[in-house]
Coordinates of C-alpha atoms and ligand atoms in Angstrom, one line a residue:
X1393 CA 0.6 -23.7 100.7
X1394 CA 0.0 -19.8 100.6
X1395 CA -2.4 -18.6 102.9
X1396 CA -5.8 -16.5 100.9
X1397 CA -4.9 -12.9 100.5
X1398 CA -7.2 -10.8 102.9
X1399 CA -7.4 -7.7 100.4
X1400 CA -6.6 -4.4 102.1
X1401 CA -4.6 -1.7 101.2
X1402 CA -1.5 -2.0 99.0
X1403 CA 1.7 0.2 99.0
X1404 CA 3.2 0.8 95.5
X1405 CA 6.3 1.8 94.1
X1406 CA 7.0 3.2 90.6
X1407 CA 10.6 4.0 89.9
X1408 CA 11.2 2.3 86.3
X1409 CA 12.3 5.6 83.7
X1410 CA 12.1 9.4 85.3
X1411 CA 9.3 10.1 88.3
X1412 CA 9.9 8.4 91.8
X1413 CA 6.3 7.3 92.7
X1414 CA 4.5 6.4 95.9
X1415 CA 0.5 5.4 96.0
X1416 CA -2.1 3.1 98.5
X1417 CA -4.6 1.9 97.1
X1418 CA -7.2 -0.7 98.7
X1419 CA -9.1 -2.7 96.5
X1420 CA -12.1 -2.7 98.8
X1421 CA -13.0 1.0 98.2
X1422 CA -12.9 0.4 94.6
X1423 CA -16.1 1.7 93.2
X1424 CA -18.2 3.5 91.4
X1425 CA -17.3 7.0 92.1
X1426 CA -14.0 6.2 94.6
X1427 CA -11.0 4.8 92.5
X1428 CA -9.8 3.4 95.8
X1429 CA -6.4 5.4 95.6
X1430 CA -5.6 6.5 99.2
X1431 CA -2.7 8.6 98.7
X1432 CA -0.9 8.9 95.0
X1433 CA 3.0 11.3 95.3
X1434 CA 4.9 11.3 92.8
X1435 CA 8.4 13.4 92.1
X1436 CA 9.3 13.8 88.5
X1437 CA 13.1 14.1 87.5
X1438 CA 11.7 16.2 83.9
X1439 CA 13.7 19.5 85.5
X1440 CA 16.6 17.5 85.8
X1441 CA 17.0 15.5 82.8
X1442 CA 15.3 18.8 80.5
X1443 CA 19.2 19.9 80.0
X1444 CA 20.5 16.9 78.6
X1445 CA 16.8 16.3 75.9
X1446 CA 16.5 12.8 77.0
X1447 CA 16.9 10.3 80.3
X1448 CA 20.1 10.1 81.6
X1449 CA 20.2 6.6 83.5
X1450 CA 22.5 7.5 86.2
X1451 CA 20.4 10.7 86.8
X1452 CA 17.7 8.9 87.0
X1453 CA 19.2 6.4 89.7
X1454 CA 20.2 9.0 92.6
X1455 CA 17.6 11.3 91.8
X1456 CA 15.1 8.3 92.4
X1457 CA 17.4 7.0 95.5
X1458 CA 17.1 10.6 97.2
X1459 CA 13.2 11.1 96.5
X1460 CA 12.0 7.3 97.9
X1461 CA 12.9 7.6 101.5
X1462 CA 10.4 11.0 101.7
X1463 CA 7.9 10.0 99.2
X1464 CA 7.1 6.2 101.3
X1465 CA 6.9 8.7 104.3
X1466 CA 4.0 10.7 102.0
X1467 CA 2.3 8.7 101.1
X1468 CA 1.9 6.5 104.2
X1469 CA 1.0 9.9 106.1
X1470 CA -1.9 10.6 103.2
X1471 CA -2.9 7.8 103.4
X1472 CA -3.9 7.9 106.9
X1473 CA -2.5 4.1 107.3
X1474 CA 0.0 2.7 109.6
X1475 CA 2.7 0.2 108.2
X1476 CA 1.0 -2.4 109.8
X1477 CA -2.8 -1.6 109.0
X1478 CA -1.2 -2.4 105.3
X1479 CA -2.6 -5.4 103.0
X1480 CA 0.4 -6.1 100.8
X1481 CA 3.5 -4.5 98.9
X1482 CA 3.9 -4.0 94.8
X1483 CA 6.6 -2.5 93.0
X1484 CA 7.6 -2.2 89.1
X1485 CA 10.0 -4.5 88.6
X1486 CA 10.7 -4.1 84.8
X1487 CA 11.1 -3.6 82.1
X1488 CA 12.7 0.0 82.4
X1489 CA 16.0 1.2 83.2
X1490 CA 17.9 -1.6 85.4
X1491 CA 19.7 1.2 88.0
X1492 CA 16.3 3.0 88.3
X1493 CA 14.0 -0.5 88.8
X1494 CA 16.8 -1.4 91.5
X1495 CA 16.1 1.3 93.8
X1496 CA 12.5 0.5 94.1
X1497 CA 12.7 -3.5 94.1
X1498 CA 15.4 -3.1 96.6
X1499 CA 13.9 0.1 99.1
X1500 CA 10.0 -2.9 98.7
X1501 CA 12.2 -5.7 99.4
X1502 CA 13.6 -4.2 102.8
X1503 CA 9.9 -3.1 103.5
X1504 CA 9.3 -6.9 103.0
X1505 CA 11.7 -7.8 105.0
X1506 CA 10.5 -5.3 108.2
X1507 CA 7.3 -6.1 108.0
X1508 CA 6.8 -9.5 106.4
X1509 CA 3.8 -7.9 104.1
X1510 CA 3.3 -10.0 100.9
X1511 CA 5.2 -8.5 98.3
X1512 CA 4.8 -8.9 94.3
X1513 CA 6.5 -7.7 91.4
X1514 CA 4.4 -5.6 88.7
X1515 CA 5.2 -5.5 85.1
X1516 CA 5.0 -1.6 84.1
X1517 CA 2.8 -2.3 81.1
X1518 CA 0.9 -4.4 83.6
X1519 CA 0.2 -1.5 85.6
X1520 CA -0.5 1.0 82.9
X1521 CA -3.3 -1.3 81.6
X1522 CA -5.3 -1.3 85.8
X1523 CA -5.0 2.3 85.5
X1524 CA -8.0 2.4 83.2
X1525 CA -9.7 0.6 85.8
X1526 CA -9.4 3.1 88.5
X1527 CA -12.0 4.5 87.5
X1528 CA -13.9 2.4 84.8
X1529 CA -14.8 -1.4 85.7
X1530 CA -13.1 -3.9 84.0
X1531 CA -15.2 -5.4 81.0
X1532 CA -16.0 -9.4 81.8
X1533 CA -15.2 -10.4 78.4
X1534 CA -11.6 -10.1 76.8
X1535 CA -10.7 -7.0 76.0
X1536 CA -8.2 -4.9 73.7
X1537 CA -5.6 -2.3 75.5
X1538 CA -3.5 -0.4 73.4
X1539 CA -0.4 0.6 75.7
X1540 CA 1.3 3.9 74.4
X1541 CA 4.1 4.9 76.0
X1542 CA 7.9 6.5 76.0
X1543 CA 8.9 2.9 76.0
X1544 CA 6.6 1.5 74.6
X1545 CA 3.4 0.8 71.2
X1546 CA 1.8 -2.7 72.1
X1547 CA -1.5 -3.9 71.7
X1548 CA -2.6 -6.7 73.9
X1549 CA -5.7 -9.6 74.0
X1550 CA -6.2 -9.7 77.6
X1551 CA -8.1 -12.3 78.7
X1552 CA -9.1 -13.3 82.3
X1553 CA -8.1 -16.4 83.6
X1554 CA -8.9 -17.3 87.4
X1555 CA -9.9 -14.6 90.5
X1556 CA -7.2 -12.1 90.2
X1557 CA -5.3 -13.7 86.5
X1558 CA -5.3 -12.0 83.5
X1559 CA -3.6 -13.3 80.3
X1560 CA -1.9 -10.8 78.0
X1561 CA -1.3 -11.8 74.7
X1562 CA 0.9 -9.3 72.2
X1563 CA -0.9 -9.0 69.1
X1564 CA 0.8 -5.8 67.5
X1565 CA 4.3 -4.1 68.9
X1566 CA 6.8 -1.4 67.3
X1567 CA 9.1 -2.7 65.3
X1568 CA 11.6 0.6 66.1
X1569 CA 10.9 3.9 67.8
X1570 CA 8.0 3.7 70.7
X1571 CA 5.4 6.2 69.5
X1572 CA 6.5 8.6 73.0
X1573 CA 9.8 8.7 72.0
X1574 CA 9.0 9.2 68.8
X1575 CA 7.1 12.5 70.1
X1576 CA 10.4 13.5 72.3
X1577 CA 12.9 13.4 69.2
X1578 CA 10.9 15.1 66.8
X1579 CA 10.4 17.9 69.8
X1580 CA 14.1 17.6 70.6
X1581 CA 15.2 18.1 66.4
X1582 CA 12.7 21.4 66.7
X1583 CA 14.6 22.6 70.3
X1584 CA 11.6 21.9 72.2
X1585 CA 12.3 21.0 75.7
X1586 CA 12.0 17.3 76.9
X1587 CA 9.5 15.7 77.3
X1588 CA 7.9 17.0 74.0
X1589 CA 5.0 15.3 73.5
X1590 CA 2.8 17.1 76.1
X1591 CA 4.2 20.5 74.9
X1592 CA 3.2 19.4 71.1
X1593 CA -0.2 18.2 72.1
X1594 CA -0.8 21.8 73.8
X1595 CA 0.4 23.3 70.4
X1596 CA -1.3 21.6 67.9
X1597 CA -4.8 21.9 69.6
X1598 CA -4.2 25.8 69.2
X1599 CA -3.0 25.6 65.7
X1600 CA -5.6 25.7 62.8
X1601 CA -3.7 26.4 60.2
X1602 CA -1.8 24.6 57.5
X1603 CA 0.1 21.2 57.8
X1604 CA 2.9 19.5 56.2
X1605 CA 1.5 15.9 55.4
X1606 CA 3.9 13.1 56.1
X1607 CA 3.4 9.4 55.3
X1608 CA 2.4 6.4 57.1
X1609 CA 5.0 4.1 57.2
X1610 CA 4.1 1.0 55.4
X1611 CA 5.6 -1.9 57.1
X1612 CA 5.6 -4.8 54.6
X1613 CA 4.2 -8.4 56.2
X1614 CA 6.2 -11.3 55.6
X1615 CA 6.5 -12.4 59.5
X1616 CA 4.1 -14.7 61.5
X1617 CA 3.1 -17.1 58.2
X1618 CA 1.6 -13.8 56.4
X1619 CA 1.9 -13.7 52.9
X1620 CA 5.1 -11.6 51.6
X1621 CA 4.1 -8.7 49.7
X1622 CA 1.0 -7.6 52.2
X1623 CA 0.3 -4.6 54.6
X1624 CA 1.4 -6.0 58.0
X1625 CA -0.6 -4.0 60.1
X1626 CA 0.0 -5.5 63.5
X1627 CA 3.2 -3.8 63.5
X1628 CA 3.5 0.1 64.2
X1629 CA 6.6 1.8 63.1
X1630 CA 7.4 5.3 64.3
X1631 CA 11.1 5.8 63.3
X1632 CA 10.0 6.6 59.7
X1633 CA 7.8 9.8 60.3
X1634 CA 10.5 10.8 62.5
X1635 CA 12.9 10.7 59.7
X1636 CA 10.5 12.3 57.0
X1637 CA 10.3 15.0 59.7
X1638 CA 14.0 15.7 59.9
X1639 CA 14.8 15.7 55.9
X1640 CA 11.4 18.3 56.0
X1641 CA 13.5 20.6 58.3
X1642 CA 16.7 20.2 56.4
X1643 CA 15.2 20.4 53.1
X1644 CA 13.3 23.4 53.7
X1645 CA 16.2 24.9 56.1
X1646 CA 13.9 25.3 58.7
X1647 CA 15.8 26.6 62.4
X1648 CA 14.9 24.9 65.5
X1649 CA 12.8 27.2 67.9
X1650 CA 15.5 29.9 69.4
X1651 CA 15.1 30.2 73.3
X1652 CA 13.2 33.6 73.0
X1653 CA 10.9 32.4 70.6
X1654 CA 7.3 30.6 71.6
X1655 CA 6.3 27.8 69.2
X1656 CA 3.1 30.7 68.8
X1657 CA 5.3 32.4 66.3
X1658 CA 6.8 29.8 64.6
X1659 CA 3.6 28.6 62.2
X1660 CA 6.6 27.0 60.2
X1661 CA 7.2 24.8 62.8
X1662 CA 3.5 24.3 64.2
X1663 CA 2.5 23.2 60.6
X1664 CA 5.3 20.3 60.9
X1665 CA 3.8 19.4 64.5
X1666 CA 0.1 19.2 63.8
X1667 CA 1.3 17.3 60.4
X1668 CA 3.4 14.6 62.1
X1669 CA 0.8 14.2 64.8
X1670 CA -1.9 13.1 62.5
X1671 CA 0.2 10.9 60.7
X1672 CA 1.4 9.4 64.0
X1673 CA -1.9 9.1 65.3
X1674 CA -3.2 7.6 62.6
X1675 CA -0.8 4.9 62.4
X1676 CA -1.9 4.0 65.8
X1677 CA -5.8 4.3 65.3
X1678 CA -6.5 2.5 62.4
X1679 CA -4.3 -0.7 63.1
X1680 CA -5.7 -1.0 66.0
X1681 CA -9.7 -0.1 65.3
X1682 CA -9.1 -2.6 62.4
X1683 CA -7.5 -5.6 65.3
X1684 CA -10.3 -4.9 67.5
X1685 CA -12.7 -6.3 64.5
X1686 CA -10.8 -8.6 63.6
X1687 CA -10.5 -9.9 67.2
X1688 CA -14.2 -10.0 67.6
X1689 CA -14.3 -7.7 70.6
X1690 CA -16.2 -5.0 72.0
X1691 CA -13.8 -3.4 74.0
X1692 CA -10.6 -1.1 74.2
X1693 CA -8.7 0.2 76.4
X1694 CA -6.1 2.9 75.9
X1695 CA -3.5 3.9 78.5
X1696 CA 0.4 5.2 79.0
X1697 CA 1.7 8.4 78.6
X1698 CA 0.7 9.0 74.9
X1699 CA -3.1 8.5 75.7
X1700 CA -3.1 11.7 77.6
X1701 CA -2.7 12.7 73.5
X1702 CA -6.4 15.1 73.3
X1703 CA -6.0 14.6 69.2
X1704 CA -5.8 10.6 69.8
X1705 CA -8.3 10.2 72.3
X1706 CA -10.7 12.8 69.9
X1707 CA -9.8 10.3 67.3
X1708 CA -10.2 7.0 69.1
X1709 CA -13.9 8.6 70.5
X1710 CA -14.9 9.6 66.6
X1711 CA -13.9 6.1 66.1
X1712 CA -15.9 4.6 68.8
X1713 CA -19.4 6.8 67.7
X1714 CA -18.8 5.2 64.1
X1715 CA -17.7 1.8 65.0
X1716 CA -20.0 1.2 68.2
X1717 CA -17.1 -0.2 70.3
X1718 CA -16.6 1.0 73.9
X1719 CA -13.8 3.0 74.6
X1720 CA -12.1 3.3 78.2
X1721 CA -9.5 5.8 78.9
X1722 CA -8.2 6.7 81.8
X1723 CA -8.0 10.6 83.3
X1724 CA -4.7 12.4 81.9
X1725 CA -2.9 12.3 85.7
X1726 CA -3.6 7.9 85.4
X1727 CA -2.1 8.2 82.0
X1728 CA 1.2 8.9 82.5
X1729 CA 3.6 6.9 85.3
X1730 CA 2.3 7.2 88.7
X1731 CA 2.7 4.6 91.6
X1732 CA -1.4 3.9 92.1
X1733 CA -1.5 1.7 89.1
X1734 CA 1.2 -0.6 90.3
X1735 CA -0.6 -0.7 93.5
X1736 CA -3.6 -1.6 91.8
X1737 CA -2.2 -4.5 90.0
X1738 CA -0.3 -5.5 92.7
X1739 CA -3.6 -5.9 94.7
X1740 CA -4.7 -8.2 91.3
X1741 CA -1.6 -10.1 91.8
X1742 CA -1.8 -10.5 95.6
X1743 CA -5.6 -12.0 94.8
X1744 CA -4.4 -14.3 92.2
X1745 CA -2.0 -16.3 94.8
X1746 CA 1.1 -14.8 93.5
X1747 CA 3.8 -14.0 96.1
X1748 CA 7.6 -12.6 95.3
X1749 CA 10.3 -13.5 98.2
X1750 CA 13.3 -11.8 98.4
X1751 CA 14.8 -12.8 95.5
X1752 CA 12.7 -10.6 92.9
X1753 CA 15.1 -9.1 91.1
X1754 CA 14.6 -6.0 88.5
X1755 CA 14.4 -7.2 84.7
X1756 CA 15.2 -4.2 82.8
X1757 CA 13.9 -6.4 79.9
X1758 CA 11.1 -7.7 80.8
X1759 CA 8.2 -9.1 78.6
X1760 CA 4.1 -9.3 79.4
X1761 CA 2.5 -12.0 78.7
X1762 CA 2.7 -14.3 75.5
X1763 CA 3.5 -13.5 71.7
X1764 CA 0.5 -15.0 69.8
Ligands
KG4_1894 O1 3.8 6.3 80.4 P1 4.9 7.4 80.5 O2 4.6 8.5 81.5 O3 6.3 6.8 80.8 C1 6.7 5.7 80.1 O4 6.4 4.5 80.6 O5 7.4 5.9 79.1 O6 5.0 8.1 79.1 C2 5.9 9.1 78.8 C3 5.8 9.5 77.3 C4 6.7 10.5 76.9 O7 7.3 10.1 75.7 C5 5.9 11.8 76.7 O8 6.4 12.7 75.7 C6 4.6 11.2 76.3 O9 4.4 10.0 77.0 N1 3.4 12.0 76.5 C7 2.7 12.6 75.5 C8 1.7 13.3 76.2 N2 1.9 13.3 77.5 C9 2.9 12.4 77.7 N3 2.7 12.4 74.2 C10 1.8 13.1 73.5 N4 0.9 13.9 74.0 C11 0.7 14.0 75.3 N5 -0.2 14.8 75.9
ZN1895 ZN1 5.0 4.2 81.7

């Protein structure tokens, strides 16, 4: 039998793709106002992977292996807690690269271990969805969170089960490209540095003039008992516009920015960027605005890196004053990876009765919640 939880603060650790991340965060100051987060470090690997336009997995590893050991110290000092004035231990253990998740499961289990602090093991979609809930309360009834991500497109149901236990269910996923990477490779095709998307999304929102339109990829239905022949649209599909962008460029002949160039002078390039952005945005808005009917609810959420995206959320709020749906989105610095979020649904976990032992092992694969 497993003793309540007592809640109290919770140490987490994010180390599943490129920033080593350290937060506390105590349920009990969760309110209005206070998002609870204690202390939040993070150290991002973006300089050292930049050179190589993408992750490099072994990278990743020591760089997250030689940032840990500092960042725990950090983040306990900021947080003005002791190790043993702490509540409970969470840390992402998939999906994400397998050598990366290893150095966090392993540096929480040995904290475990020490201390003999209830540990769980966060799904990092899981987390991305409590970061809109640092500073927004959760809605009682079901809800719909759009994750975006480098990893990842999926749309969940969730829907709350007992005190602490929500149930996800999958109702839409990419069948190819996530819509993040699909950001990064069109940046990378144009010589932008990696990660693109944030460097596109400062573009575009300067840019007012011309774009090239691209289509929406029409992904044809034929799975889950639909009728062959019809729209599917609780699929999203990214790797097409990514293509139509790279025949554009070779078509036209257009060069990839030269390194003393700023995109500022390239209006060329800027009209491909602001035209691949709406197309991509669109694909994710209206699937998802038209779900949320469908699914009878009230309200969205939309979180991961992508939903720092200013011309998504501008589009998802014009939704939201049309439709009348409620719209949460967390602050930029919650929408990207950060370790606060995984302490936060550690701390959901922890209340539900859940407890890892030392055999939590990293699942570079793994899935939230059901498929409906
Ligand atoms: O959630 P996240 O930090 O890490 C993953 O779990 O993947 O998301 C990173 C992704 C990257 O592909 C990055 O280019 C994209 O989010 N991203 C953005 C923006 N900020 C980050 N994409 C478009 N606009 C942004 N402002
Ligand atoms: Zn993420």
């Amino acid at each position: 039998m497993i003793e309540p939880w007592q809640p109290g603060p919770v140490l987490g650790i994010e180390t599943s793709c490129d920033e080593t991340a350290v937060a506390v965060f105590d349920p009990r100051r969760r309110a209005d106002g206070d998002t609870g987060v204690l202390s939040d470090v993070l150290s991002s690997q973006v300089a050292l992977h930049a050179p190589h336009g993408g992750v490099v997995p072994e990278v990743a590893s020591r760089a997250h292996l030689a940032a840990l050991p500092s960042l725990f110290d950090e983040a306990l000092q900021r947080s003005g807690l002791g190790l043993d004035e702490l509540a409970g231990l969470a840390v992402t253990c998939g999906p994400g690269l397998v050598g990366a998740l290893l150095v966090g499961v392993s540096h929480a289990k040995s904290l475990a271990l020490a201390t003999g602090l209830p540990l769980v093991g966060v799904h990092h979609l899981d987390g991305h969805v409590r970061a809109a809930f640092l500073e927004h309360e959760e809605p009682e009834d079901d809800y719909l969170a759009l994750v975006v991500s480098g990893g990842h497109s999926s749309l969940f149901r969730v829907e709350r089960g007992g005190p602490g236990v929500r149930h996800h269910r999958c109702l839409a996923k990419t069948l190819d490209d996530a819509v993040g990477e699909a950001y990064d490779k069109v940046g990378k095709m144009m010589g932008l540095r990696y990660p693109s998307g944030p460097i596109i999304d400062r573009a575009v929102a300067g840019h007012d003039g011309p774009f090239v339109p691209f289509p929406k990829a029409r992904i044809k239905a034929g799975r889950r008992g639909m009728d062959k022949g019809r729209l599917d649209h609780r699929a999203f599909s990214f790797s097409g516009v990514k293509t139509s962008v790279r025949q554009h460029l070779r078509q036209h002949e257009i060069a990839p920015l030269q390194s003393d160039e700023s995109l500022k002078d390239r209006p060329d390039l800027l009209a491909i960027l602001a035209g691949f952005q709406e197309t991509a945005v669109a694909m994710l808005v209206e699937p998802t605005v038209k779900i949320l009917r469908e699914e009878g609810l009230h309200d969205l959420v939309v979180v991961g890196g992508v939903s720092a995206n200013s011309r998504l959320r501008a589009r998802f709020r014009e939704e939201e004053r049309r439709r009348g749906f409620r719209l949460l989105l967390p602050s930029p610095r919650w929408s990207t990876d950060n370790a606060a979020m995984i302490a936060a649904a550690g701390a959901l976990a922890l209340e539900s009765g859940r407890r890892d032992g030392l055999e939590l092992a990293a699942d570079p694969a793994l899935v939230l919640g059901v498929a409906s």
